[in-house]
Coordinates of N, CA, C and O in Angstrom, one line a residue:
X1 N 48.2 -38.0 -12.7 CA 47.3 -38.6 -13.6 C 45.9 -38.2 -13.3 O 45.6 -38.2 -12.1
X2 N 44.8 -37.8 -14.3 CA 44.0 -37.0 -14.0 C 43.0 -38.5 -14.4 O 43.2 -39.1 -15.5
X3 N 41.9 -38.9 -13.5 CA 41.3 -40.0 -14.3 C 39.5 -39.5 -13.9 O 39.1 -38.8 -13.1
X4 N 38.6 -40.3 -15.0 CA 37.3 -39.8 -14.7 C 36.4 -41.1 -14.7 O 36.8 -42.0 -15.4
X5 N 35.4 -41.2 -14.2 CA 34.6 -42.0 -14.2 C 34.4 -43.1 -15.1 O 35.5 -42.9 -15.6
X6 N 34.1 -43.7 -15.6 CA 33.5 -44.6 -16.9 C 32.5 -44.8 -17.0 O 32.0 -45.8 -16.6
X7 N 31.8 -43.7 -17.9 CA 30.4 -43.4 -18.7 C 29.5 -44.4 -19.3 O 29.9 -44.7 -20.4
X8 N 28.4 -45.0 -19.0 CA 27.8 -45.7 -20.1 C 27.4 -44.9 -21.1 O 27.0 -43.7 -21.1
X9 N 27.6 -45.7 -22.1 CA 27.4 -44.6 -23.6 C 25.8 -44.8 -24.0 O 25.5 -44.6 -25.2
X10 N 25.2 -45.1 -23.5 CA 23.7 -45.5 -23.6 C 22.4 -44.3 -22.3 O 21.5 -43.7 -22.8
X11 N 23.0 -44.4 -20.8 CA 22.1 -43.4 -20.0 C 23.5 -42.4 -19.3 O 23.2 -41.4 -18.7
X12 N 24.6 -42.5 -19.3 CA 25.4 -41.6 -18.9 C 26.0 -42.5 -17.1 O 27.1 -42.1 -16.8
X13 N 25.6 -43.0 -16.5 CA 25.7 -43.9 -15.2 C 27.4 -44.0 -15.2 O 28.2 -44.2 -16.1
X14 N 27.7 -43.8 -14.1 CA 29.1 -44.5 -14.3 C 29.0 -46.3 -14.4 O 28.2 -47.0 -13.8
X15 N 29.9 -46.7 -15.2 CA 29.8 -48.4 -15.2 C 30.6 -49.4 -14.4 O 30.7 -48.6 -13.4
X16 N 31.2 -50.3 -14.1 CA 31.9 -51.4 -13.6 C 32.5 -51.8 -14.8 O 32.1 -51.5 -15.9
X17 N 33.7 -52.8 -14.5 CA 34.4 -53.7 -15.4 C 34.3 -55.0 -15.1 O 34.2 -55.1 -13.9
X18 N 34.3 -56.2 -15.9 CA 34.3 -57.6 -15.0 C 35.0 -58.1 -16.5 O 34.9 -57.7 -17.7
X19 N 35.7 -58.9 -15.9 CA 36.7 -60.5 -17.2 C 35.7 -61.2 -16.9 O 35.3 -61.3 -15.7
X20 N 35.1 -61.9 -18.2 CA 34.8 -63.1 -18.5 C 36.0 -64.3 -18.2 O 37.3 -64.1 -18.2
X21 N 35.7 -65.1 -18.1 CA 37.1 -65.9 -17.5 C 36.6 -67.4 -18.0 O 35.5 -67.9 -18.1
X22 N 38.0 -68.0 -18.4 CA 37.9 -69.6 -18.3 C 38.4 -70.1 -17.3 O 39.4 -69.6 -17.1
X23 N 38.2 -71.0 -16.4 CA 38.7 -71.9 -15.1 C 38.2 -73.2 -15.4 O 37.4 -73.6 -16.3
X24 N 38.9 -74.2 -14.3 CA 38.7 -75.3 -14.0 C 39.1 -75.3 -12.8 O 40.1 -74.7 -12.4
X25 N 38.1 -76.5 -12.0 CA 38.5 -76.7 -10.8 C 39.2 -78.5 -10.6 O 38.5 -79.4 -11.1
X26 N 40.1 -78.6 -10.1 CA 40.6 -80.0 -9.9 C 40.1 -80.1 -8.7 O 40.4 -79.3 -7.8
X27 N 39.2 -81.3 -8.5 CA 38.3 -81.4 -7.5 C 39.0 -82.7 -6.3 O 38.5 -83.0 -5.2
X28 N 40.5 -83.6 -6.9 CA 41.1 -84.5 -6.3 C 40.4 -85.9 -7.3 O 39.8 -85.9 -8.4
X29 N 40.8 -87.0 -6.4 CA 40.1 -88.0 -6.5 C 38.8 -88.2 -6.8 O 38.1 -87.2 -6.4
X30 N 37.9 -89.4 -7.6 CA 36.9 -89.2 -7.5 C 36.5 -90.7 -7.2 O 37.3 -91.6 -7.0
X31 N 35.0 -91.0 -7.0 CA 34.3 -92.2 -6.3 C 33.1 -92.3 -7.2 O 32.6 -91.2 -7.5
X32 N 32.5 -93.4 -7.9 CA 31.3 -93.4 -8.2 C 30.4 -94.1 -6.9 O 30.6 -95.2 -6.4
X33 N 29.4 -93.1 -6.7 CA 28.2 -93.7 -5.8 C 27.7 -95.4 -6.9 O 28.1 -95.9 -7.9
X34 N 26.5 -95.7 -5.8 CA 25.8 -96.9 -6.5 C 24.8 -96.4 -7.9 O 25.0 -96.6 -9.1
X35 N 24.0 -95.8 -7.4 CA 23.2 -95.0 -8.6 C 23.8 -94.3 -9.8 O 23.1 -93.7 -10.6
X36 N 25.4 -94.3 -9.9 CA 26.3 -93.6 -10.9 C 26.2 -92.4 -10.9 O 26.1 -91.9 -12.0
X37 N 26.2 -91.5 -9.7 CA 26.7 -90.7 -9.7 C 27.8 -90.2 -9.5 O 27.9 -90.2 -8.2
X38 N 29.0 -89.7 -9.9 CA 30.4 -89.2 -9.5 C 30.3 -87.9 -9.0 O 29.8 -86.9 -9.5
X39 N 31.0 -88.0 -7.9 CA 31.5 -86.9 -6.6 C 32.8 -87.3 -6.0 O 33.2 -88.5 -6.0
X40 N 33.6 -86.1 -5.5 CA 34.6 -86.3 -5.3 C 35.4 -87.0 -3.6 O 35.2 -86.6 -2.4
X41 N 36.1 -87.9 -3.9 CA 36.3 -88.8 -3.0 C 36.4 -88.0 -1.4 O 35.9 -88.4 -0.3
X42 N 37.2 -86.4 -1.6 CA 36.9 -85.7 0.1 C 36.0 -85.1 0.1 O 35.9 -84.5 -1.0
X43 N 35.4 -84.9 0.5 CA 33.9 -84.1 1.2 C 34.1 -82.9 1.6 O 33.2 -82.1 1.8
X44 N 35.4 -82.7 1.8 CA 36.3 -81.3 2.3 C 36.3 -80.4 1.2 O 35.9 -79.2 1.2
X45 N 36.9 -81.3 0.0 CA 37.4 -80.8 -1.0 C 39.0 -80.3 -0.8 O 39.6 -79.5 -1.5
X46 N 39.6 -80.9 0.5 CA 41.3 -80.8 0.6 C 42.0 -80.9 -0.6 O 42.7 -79.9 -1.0
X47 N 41.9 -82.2 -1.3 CA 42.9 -82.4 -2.2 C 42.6 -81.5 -3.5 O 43.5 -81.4 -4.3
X48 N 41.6 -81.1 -3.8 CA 41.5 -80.2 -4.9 C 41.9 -78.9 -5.2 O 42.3 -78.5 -4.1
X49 N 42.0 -78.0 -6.0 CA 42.7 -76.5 -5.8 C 42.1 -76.1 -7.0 O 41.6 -76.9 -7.8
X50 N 42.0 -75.1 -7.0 CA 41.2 -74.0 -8.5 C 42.7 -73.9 -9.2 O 43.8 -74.1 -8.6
X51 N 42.5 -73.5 -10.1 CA 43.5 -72.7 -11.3 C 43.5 -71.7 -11.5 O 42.4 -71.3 -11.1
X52 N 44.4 -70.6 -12.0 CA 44.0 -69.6 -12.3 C 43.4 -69.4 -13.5 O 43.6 -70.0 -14.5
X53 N 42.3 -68.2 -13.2 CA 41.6 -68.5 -14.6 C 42.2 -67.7 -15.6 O 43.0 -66.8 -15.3
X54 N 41.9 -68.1 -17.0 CA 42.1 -67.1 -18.6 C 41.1 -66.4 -18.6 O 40.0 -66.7 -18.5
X55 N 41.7 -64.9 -18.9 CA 40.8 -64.1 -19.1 C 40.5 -64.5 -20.4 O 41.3 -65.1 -21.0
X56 N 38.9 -64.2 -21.2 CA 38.7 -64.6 -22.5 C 38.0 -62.7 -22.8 O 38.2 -62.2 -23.9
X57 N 37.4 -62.1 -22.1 CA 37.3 -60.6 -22.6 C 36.8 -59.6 -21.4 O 36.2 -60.1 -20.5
X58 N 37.0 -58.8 -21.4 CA 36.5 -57.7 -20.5 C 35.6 -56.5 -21.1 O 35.8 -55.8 -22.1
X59 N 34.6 -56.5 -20.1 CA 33.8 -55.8 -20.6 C 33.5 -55.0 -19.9 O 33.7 -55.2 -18.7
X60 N 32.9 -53.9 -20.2 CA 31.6 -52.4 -19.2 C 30.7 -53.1 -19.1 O 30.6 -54.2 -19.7
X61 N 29.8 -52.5 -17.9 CA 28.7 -53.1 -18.4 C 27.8 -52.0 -16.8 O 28.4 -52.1 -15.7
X62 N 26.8 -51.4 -17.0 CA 26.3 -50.5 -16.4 C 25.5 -50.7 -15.5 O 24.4 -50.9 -16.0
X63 N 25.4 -50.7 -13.9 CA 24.5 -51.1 -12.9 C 23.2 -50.7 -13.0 O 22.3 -51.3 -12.6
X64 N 23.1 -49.5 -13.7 CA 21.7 -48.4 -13.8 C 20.7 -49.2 -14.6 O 19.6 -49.5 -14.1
X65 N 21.2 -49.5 -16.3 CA 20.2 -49.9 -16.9 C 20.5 -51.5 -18.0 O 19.7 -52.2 -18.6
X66 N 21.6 -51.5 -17.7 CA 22.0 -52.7 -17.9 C 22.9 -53.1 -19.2 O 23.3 -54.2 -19.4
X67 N 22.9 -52.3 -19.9 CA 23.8 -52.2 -21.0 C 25.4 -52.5 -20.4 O 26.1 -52.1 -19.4
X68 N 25.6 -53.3 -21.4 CA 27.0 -54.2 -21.5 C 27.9 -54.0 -23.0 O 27.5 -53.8 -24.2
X69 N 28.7 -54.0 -22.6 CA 30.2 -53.9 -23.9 C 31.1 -53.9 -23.9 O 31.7 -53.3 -23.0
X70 N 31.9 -54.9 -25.0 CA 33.3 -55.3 -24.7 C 34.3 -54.4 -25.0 O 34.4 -53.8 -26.0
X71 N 35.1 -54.2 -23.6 CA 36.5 -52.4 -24.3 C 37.0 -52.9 -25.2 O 37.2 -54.1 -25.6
X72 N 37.3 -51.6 -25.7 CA 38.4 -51.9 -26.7 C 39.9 -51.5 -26.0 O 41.0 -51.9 -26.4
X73 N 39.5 -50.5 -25.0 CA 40.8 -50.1 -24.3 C 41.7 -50.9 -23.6 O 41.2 -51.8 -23.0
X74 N 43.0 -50.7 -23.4 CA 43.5 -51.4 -22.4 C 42.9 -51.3 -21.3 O 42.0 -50.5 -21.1
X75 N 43.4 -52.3 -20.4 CA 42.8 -52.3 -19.0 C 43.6 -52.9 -17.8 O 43.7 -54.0 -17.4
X76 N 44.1 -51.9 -17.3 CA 44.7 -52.6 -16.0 C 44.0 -52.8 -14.4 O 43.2 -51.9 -13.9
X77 N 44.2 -53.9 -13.9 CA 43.2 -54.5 -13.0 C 43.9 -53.9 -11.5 O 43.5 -54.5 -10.6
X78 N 44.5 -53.1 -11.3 CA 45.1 -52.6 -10.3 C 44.4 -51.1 -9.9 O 44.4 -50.4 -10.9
X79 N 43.9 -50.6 -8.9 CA 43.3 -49.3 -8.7 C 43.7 -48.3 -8.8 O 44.8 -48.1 -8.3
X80 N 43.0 -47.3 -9.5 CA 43.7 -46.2 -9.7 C 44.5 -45.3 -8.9 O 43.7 -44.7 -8.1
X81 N 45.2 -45.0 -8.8 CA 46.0 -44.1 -7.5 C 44.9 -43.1 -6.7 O 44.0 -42.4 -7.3
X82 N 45.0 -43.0 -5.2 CA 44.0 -42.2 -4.9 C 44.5 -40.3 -5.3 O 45.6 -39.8 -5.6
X83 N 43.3 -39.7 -5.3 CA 43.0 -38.2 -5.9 C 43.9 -37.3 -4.3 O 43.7 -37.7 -3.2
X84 N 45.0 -36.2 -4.7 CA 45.8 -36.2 -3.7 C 46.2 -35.0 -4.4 O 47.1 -34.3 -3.9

């Protein structure tokens, strides 16, 4: 498989990919302080766990000059095989 860089179509830079993502964190138990504030009953944060997040889009987006855009291409999140 022959693979090449990913071009910004704006200064030519190679670009990066990143998912926008939806998450939630379950933080456990919770406590209201006196002043009404809510924070979560461990201070560790033990009983809480993240989710996995939903991807909602992926996009380019260029270190050089800053131009961003959503692929239209597929995208697999696994690295490309090394050049051999």
């Amino acid at each position: 498989m022959t693979v090449r860089p990913l071009a910004c179509t704006r200064c030519g830079a190679q670009c990066g990919i990143a998912e926008d993502v939806e998450s939630y964190s379950d933080l456990g138990p919770a406590v209201i302080d006196d002043d009404g504030t809510v924070r979560p009953q461990d201070p560790d944060g033990e009983h809480g766990h993240k989710h996995d997040p939903r991807p909602i889009r992926t996009r380019a987006y260029c270190p050089t000059c800053g131009y961003g855009w959503t692929l239209r291409r597929r995208v697999d999140t696994t690295p490309a095989p090394a050049a051999g």
